């Protein structure tokens, strides 16, 4: 069967990206879609539009709503949910490790495990202990991965990835981008993004 | 069968509220839910958080995305979609008429017809001609309704409704609010809001 491709862009600090990360591989498989896991930093994109904090914090009514919505959505999917004490968490170390691992077979499991620790258990993703335990749990040499993730090459790659995200019109996380440039924002659009990647079109858009 | 209730809060300027307005009654009927149509103005709530324009215009990447998403979502639902030339439209006259009509049996049909003219045909909802043709099409005396919608009583009611929206934590449109105070934001949450209003709970929230 022909395999399709979908790019999954996410910031580790994004709780809706947690919901998408835990669901995406099973859904993708139903449509023979391969997922490219692409961690990036949303901070510079938010900063460019004048936001220096999460919109959950900048707009309190919106923030209160989203925490409640996340609890409901997690219950719907049967996923545990616990907000981390400090939000948004600093995701810089995590995204560097994600980019260092590079190999999609490692980035996906690392991302899911770190998302689960952060938003399923409320742990602090910027803690070296948390990062190390996640890496060790996947059979990865944690000390080496963390050290190498701070290399100039990884830093350059992070800048390039974040610039690509901005130039392709990303403004939030999670975002799904198909090979033909169709952009879908939010966990709510995951199913539609996968269907689009597999060649399906809604209604009269055929 | 016992009837449940759900408040449907919307600003006529909101394109996602158009999608919800065209779908809500049929979905509500499947769960024996009665809808209360509650037009309000989002402008004062946006202004209070420092926004003096639609977020579609304030954040261009987000705006470009949402127009494309609206075309896709409309195609999915089999609804026509045409963005009005000037966005956001001025919805003040429309919401005043909606509040003047008061009777839910008139507010619903008026709202659907005006949403369809605005986002299905791209017409200008602040034009007296557009408002009059929508009202006349429903068998309502347009001249009288428009004149009476400018009464001090309607203006006071608009202020009270918008203040109630703010005090209940509304920050966007459409919003669905259940009798037990559960808030759902966005057309994407319409199905879940109706299910909640009918007593259903997701996953382990029972």
XYZ file of N, CA and C in Angstrom, chain A:
618
model
N 0.846 -1.203 0.000
C 0.000 0.000 0.000
C 0.877 1.247 0.000
N 0.506 2.212 -0.814
C 1.245 3.473 -0.878
C 1.169 4.204 0.465
N 2.317 4.695 0.922
C 2.344 5.411 2.195
C 2.294 6.922 1.953
N 1.452 7.592 2.703
C 1.358 9.046 2.647
C 2.182 9.632 3.794
N 2.327 10.952 3.809
C 3.139 11.573 4.848
C 2.442 12.794 5.435
N 2.634 12.963 6.736
C 2.074 14.137 7.427
C 3.110 14.634 8.432
N 3.393 15.931 8.397
C 4.315 16.518 9.367
C 3.533 16.962 10.600
N 3.988 16.521 11.743
C 3.365 16.849 13.036
C 4.296 17.812 13.754
N 3.914 19.080 13.765
C 4.710 20.133 14.415
C 4.147 20.383 15.809
N 5.022 20.414 16.792
C 4.521 20.593 18.160
C 5.590 21.226 19.029
N 5.098 22.013 19.991
C 5.937 22.504 21.080
C 5.614 21.625 22.289
N 6.641 21.158 22.980
C 6.406 20.289 24.139
C 5.614 20.982 25.245
N 5.573 22.302 25.236
C 4.841 23.033 26.280
C 3.338 23.054 26.025
N 2.897 22.526 24.887
C 1.505 22.651 24.479
C 0.663 21.458 24.939
N -0.325 21.694 25.820
C -1.113 20.558 26.318
C -1.993 19.905 25.245
N -2.484 20.681 24.284
C -3.265 20.033 23.221
C -2.372 19.176 22.321
N -1.080 19.537 22.240
C -0.148 18.674 21.505
C 0.035 17.338 22.217
N -0.058 17.352 23.540
C -0.039 16.071 24.302
C -1.157 15.157 23.821
N -2.375 15.683 23.730
C -3.500 14.847 23.293
C -3.249 14.307 21.884
N -2.731 15.162 21.018
C -2.469 14.721 19.641
C -1.355 13.679 19.606
N -0.302 13.903 20.386
C 0.844 12.988 20.368
C 0.447 11.583 20.794
N -0.464 11.493 21.761
C -0.852 10.178 22.267
C -1.788 9.446 21.289
N -2.380 10.170 20.351
C -3.375 9.574 19.466
C -2.878 9.381 18.040
N -1.851 10.141 17.631
C -1.580 10.288 16.204
C -1.142 9.007 15.504
N -0.321 8.187 16.145
C 0.211 7.040 15.402
C -0.876 6.017 15.076
N -1.767 5.765 16.013
C -2.841 4.795 15.744
C -3.775 5.307 14.654
N -4.099 6.601 14.699
C -4.972 7.166 13.671
C -4.280 7.163 12.308
N -2.996 7.513 12.298
C -2.255 7.565 11.034
C -2.216 6.191 10.377
N -2.077 5.169 11.180
C -1.963 3.817 10.631
C -3.230 3.406 9.887
N -4.393 3.869 10.371
C -5.653 3.511 9.706
C -5.703 4.058 8.276
N -4.923 5.095 7.979
C -4.920 5.691 6.638
C -3.571 5.511 5.929
N -2.732 4.628 6.445
C -1.414 4.390 5.840
C -0.615 5.683 5.700
N -0.659 6.498 6.746
C 0.069 7.762 6.758
C 1.278 7.625 7.680
N 2.443 8.074 7.187
C 3.631 8.127 8.037
C 3.750 9.517 8.647
N 4.036 9.548 9.948
C 4.136 10.812 10.674
C 5.593 11.223 10.807
N 5.894 12.468 10.477
C 7.204 13.033 10.794
C 7.041 13.908 12.027
N 7.725 13.534 13.095
C 7.630 14.260 14.371
C 8.574 15.447 14.317
N 8.017 16.652 14.438
C 8.812 17.861 14.258
C 8.642 18.843 15.422
N 9.397 18.621 16.495
C 9.327 19.561 17.620
C 9.891 20.920 17.217
N 9.282 21.980 17.734
C 9.786 23.335 17.499
C 9.416 24.211 18.687
N 9.876 25.441 18.661
C 9.566 26.382 19.748
C 8.536 27.397 19.265
N 7.441 27.465 19.984
C 6.389 28.420 19.654
C 6.718 29.814 20.201
N 7.553 29.871 21.233
C 7.862 31.147 21.901
C 8.257 32.267 20.950
N 9.219 32.024 20.045
C 9.621 33.105 19.136
C 8.479 33.558 18.221
N 7.586 32.643 17.875
C 6.454 33.008 17.009
C 5.448 33.826 17.803
N 5.171 33.409 19.039
C 4.301 34.213 19.905
C 4.926 35.599 20.144
N 6.228 35.610 20.413
C 6.896 36.884 20.719
C 6.783 37.853 19.543
N 6.850 37.315 18.312
C 6.775 38.174 17.125
C 5.415 38.853 16.998
N 4.380 38.242 17.624
C 3.073 38.893 17.579
C 2.754 39.593 18.905
N 3.791 39.803 19.720
C 3.631 40.623 20.916
C 3.253 39.853 22.170
N 3.259 38.519 22.095
C 2.917 37.731 23.280
C 4.190 37.250 23.946
N 4.324 37.555 25.239
C 5.521 37.121 25.959
C 5.181 36.043 26.990
N 3.976 35.499 26.895
C 3.558 34.432 27.806
C 2.556 33.579 27.022
N 2.149 32.462 27.623
C 1.116 31.646 27.001
C -0.196 32.432 26.937
N -0.968 32.264 25.847
C -2.292 32.909 25.819
C -3.182 32.447 26.970
N -2.922 31.248 27.523
C -3.678 30.784 28.692
C -3.482 31.741 29.874
N -2.287 32.319 29.968
C -2.003 33.240 31.071
C -2.352 34.682 30.702
N -2.134 35.032 29.432
C -2.412 36.410 29.009
C -3.908 36.717 29.072
N -4.732 35.716 28.774
C -6.183 35.926 28.725
C -6.833 34.967 29.722
N -7.040 35.427 30.966
C -7.426 34.515 32.060
C -8.710 33.733 31.799
N -9.731 34.355 31.212
C -10.977 33.611 30.967
C -10.715 32.461 30.001
N -9.902 32.746 28.996
C -9.531 31.716 28.021
C -8.715 30.608 28.695
N -7.802 30.995 29.565
C -6.987 30.013 30.264
C -7.824 29.094 31.151
N -8.703 29.704 31.966
C -9.574 28.881 32.827
C -10.369 27.904 31.982
N -10.902 28.380 30.862
C -11.676 27.508 29.989
C -10.840 26.338 29.488
N -9.641 26.646 28.995
C -8.862 25.584 28.353
C -8.438 24.495 29.336
N -8.138 24.849 30.579
C -7.785 23.792 31.539
C -8.970 22.854 31.764
N -10.158 23.434 31.824
C -11.351 22.594 31.976
C -11.588 21.751 30.718
N -11.418 22.392 29.566
C -11.608 21.670 28.311
C -10.608 20.522 28.188
N -9.379 20.760 28.617
C -8.365 19.704 28.549
C -8.742 18.519 29.440
N -9.298 18.786 30.595
C -9.750 17.699 31.473
C -10.864 16.905 30.786
N -11.802 17.605 30.164
C -12.892 16.910 29.461
C -12.378 16.103 28.275
N -11.489 16.729 27.486
C -10.988 16.024 26.300
C -10.166 14.798 26.696
N -9.344 14.952 27.728
C -8.548 13.802 28.193
C -9.460 12.677 28.643
N -10.528 13.017 29.362
C -11.485 11.992 29.807
C -12.106 11.292 28.600
N -12.428 12.070 27.588
C -13.028 11.492 26.375
C -12.097 10.469 25.736
N -10.790 10.785 25.711
C -9.821 9.885 25.071
C -9.311 8.808 26.017
N -9.700 8.882 27.281
C -9.181 7.907 28.236
C -7.726 8.138 28.579
N -7.279 9.402 28.525
C -5.895 9.743 28.859
C -5.857 10.438 30.218
N -4.824 10.158 31.018
C -4.687 10.884 32.283
C -4.366 12.344 32.002
N -4.780 13.240 32.897
C -4.428 14.646 32.727
C -4.132 15.290 34.071
N -2.969 15.900 34.153
C -2.610 16.675 35.348
C -1.759 17.852 34.894
N -2.258 19.057 35.117
C -1.526 20.243 34.676
C -0.236 20.381 35.472
N 0.876 20.707 34.810
C 2.120 20.946 35.554
C 1.987 22.198 36.418
N 2.731 22.225 37.523
C 2.611 23.319 38.492
C 2.920 24.667 37.848
N 3.952 24.697 37.029
C 4.311 25.942 36.358
C 3.993 25.831 34.882
N 3.131 26.721 34.410
C 2.746 26.686 33.009
C 2.946 28.054 32.394
N 3.499 28.152 31.193
C 3.998 27.038 30.392
C 5.353 26.549 30.883
N 5.611 25.258 30.764
C 6.943 24.751 31.093
C 7.955 25.251 30.059
N 9.200 25.330 30.472
C 10.273 25.689 29.543
C 10.617 24.455 28.714
N 10.368 24.534 27.421
C 10.512 23.347 26.561
C 11.810 23.342 25.762
N 12.694 24.280 26.057
C 13.913 24.388 25.240
C 14.772 23.125 25.283
N 15.059 22.612 26.488
C 15.907 21.415 26.585
C 15.240 20.230 25.893
N 13.932 20.139 26.053
C 13.208 19.003 25.455
C 13.273 19.038 23.932
N 13.056 20.216 23.354
C 13.049 20.275 21.896
C 14.464 20.038 21.348
N 15.473 20.493 22.082
C 16.850 20.203 21.645
C 17.117 18.698 21.636
N 16.651 18.016 22.673
C 16.846 16.552 22.697
C 16.078 15.911 21.547
N 14.854 16.368 21.331
C 14.071 15.824 20.219
C 14.785 15.975 18.893
N 15.375 17.148 18.677
C 16.084 17.382 17.413
C 17.388 16.599 17.352
N 18.030 16.416 18.496
C 19.247 15.622 18.524
C 18.962 14.162 18.173
N 17.865 13.627 18.697
C 17.569 12.207 18.461
C 17.352 11.966 16.969
N 16.688 12.933 16.331
C 16.581 12.976 14.873
C 15.819 11.799 14.285
N 16.313 10.625 14.532
C 15.686 9.408 14.015
C 14.229 9.361 14.489
N 13.314 9.312 13.540
C 11.895 9.358 13.854
C 11.474 8.249 14.823
N 12.146 7.101 14.733
C 11.799 5.994 15.624
C 12.144 6.299 17.081
N 13.008 7.295 17.296
C 13.317 7.692 18.668
C 12.553 8.947 19.082
N 12.357 9.863 18.144
C 11.704 11.131 18.502
C 10.262 10.889 18.936
N 9.560 10.015 18.244
C 8.163 9.743 18.598
C 8.029 9.193 20.012
N 8.707 8.086 20.335
C 8.608 7.543 21.704
C 9.084 8.522 22.772
N 10.173 9.272 22.497
C 10.647 10.264 23.463
C 9.569 11.322 23.689
N 8.971 11.793 22.605
C 7.975 12.869 22.722
C 6.754 12.385 23.493
N 6.266 11.207 23.159
C 5.092 10.687 23.873
C 5.380 10.522 25.360
N 6.552 9.973 25.667
C 6.885 9.735 27.086
C 7.024 11.054 27.846
N 7.630 12.070 27.209
C 7.793 13.346 27.901
C 6.456 14.077 28.033
N 5.620 14.007 26.996
C 4.282 14.593 27.101
C 3.494 13.930 28.236
N 3.573 12.603 28.313
C 2.826 11.876 29.351
C 3.315 12.254 30.740
N 4.643 12.415 30.890
C 5.193 12.820 32.192
C 4.717 14.231 32.554
N 4.668 15.100 31.552
C 4.339 16.512 31.794
C 2.855 16.713 32.060
N 2.014 16.231 31.140
C 0.584 16.549 31.226
C -0.258 15.384 31.765
N 0.324 14.200 31.841
C -0.380 13.091 32.467
C -0.057 12.991 33.944
N 1.193 13.417 34.312
C 1.643 13.301 35.701
C 1.992 14.638 36.340
N 2.024 15.718 35.555
C 2.316 17.033 36.100
C 3.781 17.258 36.446
N 4.674 16.477 35.823
C 6.103 16.649 36.115
C 6.694 17.837 35.337
N 7.893 18.247 35.721
C 8.506 19.456 35.159
C 9.502 19.086 34.066
N 9.148 19.359 32.824
C 9.945 18.864 31.698
C 11.316 19.510 31.575
N 11.522 20.633 32.237
C 12.846 21.260 32.149
C 13.833 20.682 33.156
N 13.342 19.859 34.094
C 14.241 19.217 35.059
C 15.103 18.156 34.371
N 16.401 18.228 34.601
C 17.292 17.230 33.998
C 16.917 15.821 34.456
N 16.452 15.678 35.697
C 16.061 14.356 36.204
C 14.881 13.783 35.419
N 13.938 14.625 35.109
C 12.761 14.162 34.359
C 13.182 13.745 32.949
N 13.971 14.597 32.312
C 14.444 14.279 30.963
C 15.262 12.989 30.973
N 16.134 12.852 31.975
C 16.982 11.659 32.039
C 16.150 10.400 32.255
N 15.139 10.484 33.111
C 14.360 9.266 33.384
C 13.552 8.867 32.160
N 13.070 9.854 31.417
C 12.340 9.530 30.181
C 13.268 8.859 29.169
N 14.462 9.431 29.009
C 15.419 8.863 28.042
C 15.842 7.459 28.462
N 16.166 7.306 29.728
C 16.608 6.002 30.235
C 15.515 4.954 30.045
N 14.280 5.373 30.275
C 13.152 4.461 30.106
C 13.010 3.942 28.681
N 13.579 4.691 27.744
C 13.521 4.268 26.333
C 14.800 3.561 25.902
N 15.707 3.327 26.878
C 16.943 2.626 26.551
C 17.973 3.517 25.877
N 17.831 4.832 26.026
C 18.761 5.790 25.431
C 19.748 6.241 26.510
N 20.999 6.412 26.129
C 22.022 6.913 27.056
C 21.707 8.381 27.354
N 21.145 8.621 28.553
C 20.603 9.946 28.861
C 21.700 11.010 28.952
N 22.777 10.709 29.667
C 23.846 11.689 29.842
C 24.397 12.138 28.498
N 24.611 11.167 27.638
C 25.174 11.480 26.325
C 24.183 12.285 25.472
N 22.912 11.865 25.496
C 21.910 12.554 24.670
C 21.745 14.004 25.122
N 21.704 14.209 26.448
C 21.525 15.573 26.951
C 22.743 16.429 26.599
N 23.937 15.860 26.769
C 25.160 16.624 26.449
C 25.188 16.969 24.955
N 24.921 15.977 24.136
C 25.025 16.216 22.691
C 23.916 17.133 22.170
N 22.795 17.188 22.905
C 21.695 18.047 22.460
C 22.032 19.524 22.607
N 23.153 19.816 23.309
C 23.551 21.217 23.487
C 24.624 21.638 22.484
N 24.851 20.819 21.488
C 25.884 21.128 20.498
C 25.453 22.283 19.596
N 26.426 22.985 19.010
C 26.081 24.060 18.072
C 25.234 23.560 16.898
N 25.470 22.324 16.480
C 24.696 21.800 15.349
C 23.219 21.700 15.681
N 22.899 21.219 16.882
C 21.498 21.111 17.283
C 20.880 22.499 17.445
N 21.664 23.430 18.009
C 21.139 24.791 18.165
C 20.816 25.408 16.803
N 21.680 25.174 15.837
C 21.438 25.716 14.496
C 20.200 25.065 13.885
N 20.072 23.767 14.134
C 18.914 23.077 13.567
C 17.619 23.580 14.202
N 17.670 23.867 15.500
C 16.483 24.405 16.177
C 16.078 25.749 15.572
N 17.081 26.593 15.323
C 16.756 27.893 14.710
C 16.130 27.677 13.325
N 16.684 26.758 12.563
C 16.179 26.520 11.201
C 14.760 25.951 11.228
N 14.519 25.035 12.144
C 13.180 24.438 12.238
C 12.145 25.484 12.641
N 12.500 26.305 13.621
C 11.549 27.311 14.100
C 11.287 28.341 13.008
N 12.333 28.689 12.246
C 12.142 29.619 11.133
C 11.273 28.968 10.045
N 11.464 27.676 9.798
C 10.609 27.010 8.809
C 9.151 27.019 9.264
N 8.948 26.742 10.549
C 7.580 26.768 11.091
C 6.943 28.133 10.842
N 7.665 29.199 11.159
C 7.124 30.537 10.980
C 6.836 30.820 9.511
N 7.783 30.451 8.651
C 7.631 30.785 7.232
C 6.508 29.989 6.580
N 6.144 28.853 7.160
C 5.041 28.064 6.588
C 3.698 28.433 7.195
N 3.681 29.481 8.009
C 2.405 30.004 8.500
C 1.940 29.394 9.805
N 2.798 28.655 10.497
C 2.392 28.095 11.787
C 2.242 29.214 12.821
N 1.213 29.125 13.622
C 0.964 30.132 14.651
C 0.542 29.478 15.959
N 0.522 28.157 16.002
C 0.098 27.466 17.212
C 0.558 26.022 17.188
N 0.264 25.318 18.274
C 0.691 23.933 18.435
C -0.438 23.136 19.077
N -0.744 21.935 18.576
C -0.091 21.246 17.464
C -0.585 21.742 16.105
N 0.290 21.599 15.102
C -0.096 21.879 13.720
C 0.297 20.684 12.862
N -0.581 20.347 11.937
C -0.341 19.234 11.016
C -0.243 19.823 9.617
N 0.808 19.432 8.881
C 1.059 20.013 7.564
C 1.219 18.873 6.566
N 0.407 18.899 5.528
C 0.446 17.831 4.534
C 1.497 18.135 3.474
N 1.802 17.147 2.653
C 2.790 17.313 1.598
C 2.401 18.389 0.601
N 1.093 18.596 0.393
C 0.643 19.634 -0.547
C 0.384 20.968 0.157
N 0.925 21.119 1.371
C 0.912 22.427 2.029
C -0.356 22.771 2.786
N -1.241 21.801 2.977
C -2.481 22.086 3.710
C -2.180 22.060 5.207
N -2.624 23.096 5.901
C -2.295 23.269 7.311
C -3.543 23.052 8.165
N -3.373 22.268 9.218
C -4.459 22.007 10.168
C -3.939 22.331 11.562
N -4.700 23.112 12.302
C -4.254 23.550 13.637
C -5.129 22.926 14.709
N -4.479 22.318 15.691
C -5.186 21.861 16.874
C -5.500 20.378 16.862
N -5.487 19.815 18.056
C -5.840 18.404 18.219
C -7.196 18.087 17.598
N -8.104 19.049 17.613
C -9.435 18.828 17.027
C -9.375 18.540 15.529
N -8.301 18.914 14.866
C -8.207 18.724 13.420
C -7.356 17.515 13.040
N -6.942 16.731 14.017
C -6.038 15.614 13.719
C -6.652 14.630 12.726
N -7.887 14.226 12.970
C -8.524 13.255 12.082
C -8.629 13.804 10.655
N -9.003 15.083 10.537
C -9.151 15.668 9.203
C -7.809 15.809 8.495
N -6.768 16.113 9.257
C -5.433 16.239 8.668
C -4.968 14.902 8.102
N -5.194 13.848 8.856
C -4.778 12.520 8.391
C -5.571 12.121 7.152
N -6.865 12.388 7.158
C -7.684 12.067 5.986
C -7.204 12.847 4.763
N -6.871 14.134 4.965
C -6.385 14.957 3.847
C -5.061 14.390 3.321
N -4.157 14.049 4.244
C -2.856 13.499 3.834
C -3.034 12.241 3.005
N -4.091 11.492 3.285
C -4.351 10.243 2.558
C -5.152 10.488 1.278
N -5.392 11.756 0.941
C -6.043 12.057 -0.334
C -7.531 12.321 -0.241
N -8.122 12.197 0.942
C -9.557 12.483 1.080
C -9.785 13.994 1.128
N -10.936 14.437 0.636
C -11.291 15.849 0.660
C -12.710 15.988 1.184
N -12.966 17.040 2.000
C -14.317 17.186 2.549
C -15.313 17.656 1.494
N -16.520 17.110 1.562
C -17.657 17.581 0.768
C -17.333 17.848 -0.675
N -17.592 19.084 -1.113
C -17.428 19.420 -2.533
C -16.037 19.955 -2.859
N -15.045 19.719 -1.990
C -13.675 20.167 -2.288
C -12.913 19.156 -3.144
N -13.587 18.133 -3.607
C -12.916 17.120 -4.438
C -12.411 17.721 -5.745
